[in-house]
């Protein structure tokens, strides 16, 4: 009798109340599914956590490597918030006028975040630019992107396009004393699918490069040198001799390139300081400076700082 009573009490937890989930039964599945999106995997929680550390791009990259689910959240939410936090005016310009339908950018937000904070270096020689040894990519402490610089990279027939281009990142390890330095730069188009640059490339049936890929999204690229779309103003803007540069644009609208930065004598450097800067930079009211460590700061000369 005693044993039968205990058995009935045990059975009552599994059968008397149909609303009570049983371990291992199908009724427990909704609870398990909801637990999968709770805690640290909850998007709201993740946004609060990363906002508290000022959207540190290094930490976001580490989090994206933990699991597929975190990588999906990072690609969809965290990298977008990072870009908006560090380069608000640039993001506003890139997404204005329906250029980013549904809040989606060509190549994804993670590609834009990488472009903001990472110099691709120089991986291998191209058809129009040779180097003895490769230069690895690296994070950049601070970057400035400018629409004025971008206009210098567009031929006259494409001036209607909006292109942000960074100042060239100098690589002093390449070249000796008194020699030209390697410069690497990057940029991004707004609404590249509807741009005049893309329309011209497609209309002329310009072939995509077979050996070069975009270092930011992995897509195939066009060589602007091969297409004849490199204006003389690009060299002057970079501070490079004419013809000593090369750059590419991928099908998602990301630009990356290289140049030899002309070595300035002491007298030339002094003159540039008095004039307020050389050809490679120059502040303007449309610049976006990306600072990787500090919060975004606005002033009258720059759109902001993007820092790690």
C-alpha positions as MATLAB code, in Angstrom:
seq = 'XXXXXXXXXXXXXXXXXXXXXXXXXXXXXXXXXXXXXXXXXXXXXXXXXXXXXXXXXXXXXXXXXXXXXXXXXXXXXXXXXXXXXXXXXXXXXXXXXXXXXXXXXXXXXXXXXXXXXXXXXXXXXXXXXXXXXXXXXXXXXXXXXXXXXXXXXXXXXXXXXXXXXXXXXXXXXXXXXXXXXXXXXXXXXXXXXXXXXXXXXXXXXXXXXXXXXXXXXXXXXXXXXXXXXXXXXXXXXXXXXXXXXXXXXXXXXXXXXXXXXXXXXXXXXXXXXXXXXXXXXXXXXXXXXXXXXXXXXXXXXXXXXXXX';
ca = [
       0.000    0.000    0.000;
       2.734    2.425    0.953;
       4.673    1.650   -2.200;
       1.515    2.064   -4.371;
       0.778    5.491   -2.792;
       4.299    6.738   -3.565;
       3.949    5.552   -7.168;
       0.678    7.458   -7.566;
       2.244   10.637   -6.170;
       5.143   10.373   -8.622;
       2.800    9.778  -11.561;
       0.770   12.840  -10.657;
       3.674   15.178  -11.735;
       3.630   13.756  -15.219;
      -0.008   12.982  -15.949;
      -2.420   14.791  -13.655;
      -1.763   18.307  -15.019;
      -1.508   18.373  -18.832;
      -0.197   21.945  -18.747;
       2.900   20.890  -16.774;
       5.798   20.177  -19.195;
       7.424   16.776  -18.881;
      11.203   16.441  -19.146;
      12.115   15.140  -22.585;
       8.644   15.637  -24.010;
       7.599   17.810  -26.947;
       5.829   20.158  -24.529;
       9.223   21.358  -23.251;
      10.463   22.476  -26.699;
       9.068   26.057  -26.595;
      10.774   26.630  -23.253;
      14.090   25.341  -24.551;
      13.770   27.457  -27.699;
      13.089   30.595  -25.693;
      16.107   29.909  -23.496;
      18.292   29.868  -26.615;
      17.529   33.555  -27.226;
      17.801   34.677  -23.633;
      20.692   35.911  -21.541;
      23.813   36.951  -23.431;
      22.276   35.863  -26.765;
      19.437   38.354  -26.363;
      20.028   41.203  -28.826;
      18.873   43.845  -26.347;
      21.327   42.572  -23.744;
      24.159   42.475  -26.299;
      23.474   46.047  -27.415;
      23.563   47.257  -23.802;
      26.794   45.362  -23.105;
      28.650   46.667  -26.150;
      27.313   50.181  -25.732;
      28.823   50.191  -22.233;
      32.280   49.509  -23.742;
      31.834   52.104  -26.500;
      31.380   49.500  -29.253;
      34.963   48.271  -29.063;
      35.570   46.747  -32.547;
      38.145   44.272  -31.213;
      35.644   42.836  -28.720;
      32.897   42.684  -31.352;
      35.230   40.729  -33.646;
      36.037   38.296  -30.832;
      32.330   37.865  -30.011;
      31.557   37.166  -33.674;
      33.995   34.230  -33.561;
      32.299   32.534  -30.590;
      29.363   30.953  -32.425;
      27.273   31.210  -35.567;
      24.428   32.800  -33.644;
      26.651   35.528  -32.180;
      28.199   36.077  -35.587;
      24.745   36.591  -37.085;
      23.816   39.084  -34.361;
      27.138   40.900  -34.786;
      26.698   41.160  -38.562;
      23.088   42.320  -38.328;
      23.175   44.571  -35.249;
      26.521   45.143  -33.536;
      28.608   46.220  -36.529;
      25.781   48.501  -37.669;
      25.646   50.199  -34.262;
      29.445   50.467  -34.261;
      29.400   52.307  -37.602;
      26.574   54.604  -36.527;
      28.320   55.383  -33.237;
      31.733   56.202  -34.713;
      30.825   57.752  -38.082;
      27.236   59.056  -37.836;
      27.404   61.633  -40.622;
      29.107   59.246  -42.999;
      26.520   56.525  -42.310;
      23.690   59.030  -42.743;
      25.099   60.052  -46.130;
      25.620   56.441  -47.241;
      22.063   55.411  -46.357;
      20.214   58.555  -47.511;
      17.773   58.589  -50.400;
      17.025   54.883  -50.347;
      20.669   53.936  -50.927;
      20.382   51.235  -48.250;
      16.940   49.599  -48.670;
      15.818   47.872  -45.503;
      18.895   49.186  -43.714;
      21.153   46.884  -45.747;
      24.453   47.998  -47.243;
      26.264   46.347  -50.114;
      28.631   43.818  -48.610;
      27.044   44.128  -45.159;
      27.686   46.285  -42.111;
      30.643   44.154  -41.051;
      32.408   45.085  -44.315;
      31.849   48.796  -43.702;
      33.102   48.445  -40.116;
      36.264   46.730  -41.353;
      36.765   49.448  -43.956;
      36.488   52.155  -41.294;
      39.074   50.678  -38.947;
      41.366   48.444  -41.000;
      44.083   49.259  -43.538;
      44.359   46.395  -46.018;
      48.074   46.922  -46.610;
      49.504   45.492  -49.837;
      48.994   41.775  -50.470;
      50.444   41.167  -53.936;
      51.622   43.027  -57.066;
      48.961   44.170  -59.506;
      49.100   44.921  -63.216;
      49.903   48.588  -62.598;
      51.595   48.567  -59.194;
      54.554   46.442  -58.122;
      56.226   45.946  -54.766;
      59.083   43.663  -53.738;
      57.358   42.245  -50.676;
      53.810   42.240  -49.263;
      52.789   44.582  -46.473;
      50.311   43.126  -43.946;
      47.066   44.856  -43.074;
      46.518   46.388  -39.654;
      44.063   48.277  -37.483;
      44.354   52.068  -37.626;
      44.182   54.268  -34.536;
      42.379   57.089  -36.353;
      41.102   57.566  -39.899;
      39.535   60.454  -41.778;
      37.152   59.977  -44.684;
      36.222   62.822  -47.005;
      33.683   63.396  -49.763;
      35.982   66.056  -51.181;
      38.767   63.484  -51.478;
      36.295   61.074  -53.037;
      35.379   63.589  -55.729;
      39.072   63.747  -56.678;
      38.913   60.030  -57.513;
      36.002   60.430  -59.932;
      36.295   61.383  -63.584;
      34.106   64.261  -64.702;
      31.392   62.034  -66.173;
      30.922   60.397  -62.751;
      30.859   63.501  -60.567;
      27.258   62.814  -59.635;
      28.381   59.846  -57.510;
      29.070   60.153  -53.796;
      32.341   58.558  -52.718;
      34.104   58.725  -49.352;
      37.878   58.140  -49.457;
      40.319   57.979  -46.549;
      43.644   59.736  -46.210;
      46.468   57.404  -47.301;
      47.952   55.250  -44.550;
      51.738   55.592  -44.671;
      53.926   52.500  -44.460;
      57.443   53.690  -43.562;
      58.792   50.128  -43.496;
      58.617   50.182  -47.291;
      61.223   52.388  -48.940;
      64.468   53.720  -47.555;
      65.561   57.098  -46.259;
      64.708   59.813  -48.751;
      62.597   57.430  -50.840;
      58.876   57.526  -51.501;
      56.616   55.796  -48.965;
      53.919   53.277  -49.694;
      50.441   54.665  -49.107;
      47.297   52.544  -48.810;
      43.827   54.076  -48.921;
      40.232   52.906  -48.981;
      36.751   54.228  -49.595;
      33.094   53.454  -50.194;
      30.396   54.588  -52.662;
      26.840   55.457  -51.752;
      24.304   53.380  -53.666;
      26.919   51.872  -55.963;
      24.346   49.745  -57.814;
      22.798   52.952  -59.211;
      26.036   54.911  -59.601;
      27.376   56.428  -62.820;
      30.708   54.709  -62.215;
      29.131   51.248  -62.239;
      26.930   52.133  -65.217;
      30.023   53.174  -67.184;
      31.914   49.993  -66.246;
      28.965   47.806  -67.223;
      28.290   49.775  -70.413;
      31.901   49.436  -71.548;
      31.879   45.739  -70.589;
      34.935   46.228  -68.425;
      36.214   42.877  -67.214;
      36.554   42.078  -63.524;
      40.039   41.337  -62.240;
      40.872   37.645  -61.997;
      43.596   37.867  -59.333;
      42.367   40.641  -57.041;
      39.535   40.521  -54.518;
      38.065   43.156  -52.255;
      39.862   42.917  -48.881;
      36.697   44.056  -47.077;
      33.905   41.893  -48.492;
      35.730   39.375  -50.681;
      33.861   40.364  -53.852;
      35.402   40.704  -57.305;
      36.768   44.078  -58.368;
      37.319   46.339  -61.348;
      40.675   48.018  -61.897;
      40.135   51.738  -62.325;
      43.501   52.040  -64.078;
      42.512   49.390  -66.622;
      39.156   51.100  -67.114;
      40.770   54.510  -67.650;
      38.818   56.020  -64.744;
      41.746   57.481  -62.777;
      41.762   61.296  -63.019;
      44.904   63.367  -62.490;
      43.312   64.902  -59.414;
      43.638   61.561  -57.582;
      47.450   61.755  -57.592;
      47.417   65.365  -56.459;
      44.985   64.604  -53.660;
      47.112   61.730  -52.383;
      50.414   63.587  -52.678;
      51.709   61.119  -55.242;
      53.377   61.497  -58.610;
      51.046   61.001  -61.554;
      50.729   57.398  -62.633;
      52.252   55.985  -59.445;
      49.022   54.673  -58.007;
      46.426   51.978  -58.567;
      42.994   51.384  -57.098;
      40.062   49.039  -57.423;
      36.305   49.151  -56.857;
      34.392   45.996  -55.991;
      30.867   45.103  -57.090;
      29.605   46.242  -53.661;
      31.142   49.711  -54.004;
      34.213   49.362  -51.755;
      37.378   51.056  -52.982;
      40.940   50.135  -52.052;
      44.223   51.206  -53.568;
      47.908   51.946  -53.258;
      50.267   54.745  -54.205;
      53.813   55.968  -53.785;
      53.709   59.050  -51.586;
      56.144   61.662  -52.823;
      58.949   62.340  -50.355;
      58.922   65.973  -49.254;
      62.050   67.923  -48.480;
      62.320   69.935  -45.276;
      61.483   73.157  -47.136;
      58.413   71.586  -48.778;
      57.185   70.248  -45.452;
      57.494   73.703  -43.914;
      55.555   75.286  -46.769;
      52.792   72.708  -46.417;
      52.543   73.371  -42.687;
      52.146   77.093  -43.345;
      49.476   76.425  -45.973;
      47.539   74.152  -43.647;
      48.374   70.717  -45.025;
      49.571   68.801  -48.052;
      47.831   67.041  -50.872;
      47.204   63.846  -48.933;
      44.772   65.215  -46.399;
      43.332   68.604  -45.750;
      40.374   69.264  -43.528;
      37.016   70.102  -44.957;
      33.450   70.542  -43.882;
      32.580   67.145  -45.350;
      35.286   65.083  -43.644;
      34.573   62.185  -41.310;
      37.391   61.320  -38.930;
      37.047   57.872  -37.436;
      38.612   57.427  -34.002;
      38.803   53.884  -32.715;
      39.132   54.671  -28.991;
      37.251   57.884  -28.350;
      33.609   58.747  -28.719;
      32.528   60.622  -31.801;
      33.385   64.332  -31.570;
      31.981   66.968  -33.878;
      33.435   70.355  -34.738;
      33.231   72.854  -37.567;
      36.017   71.309  -39.642;
      35.347   67.572  -39.477;
      32.338   65.314  -39.459;
      33.759   63.212  -36.635;
      36.498   60.895  -35.420;
      36.492   57.158  -36.048;
      38.848   55.459  -33.616;
      39.361   51.938  -32.361;
];
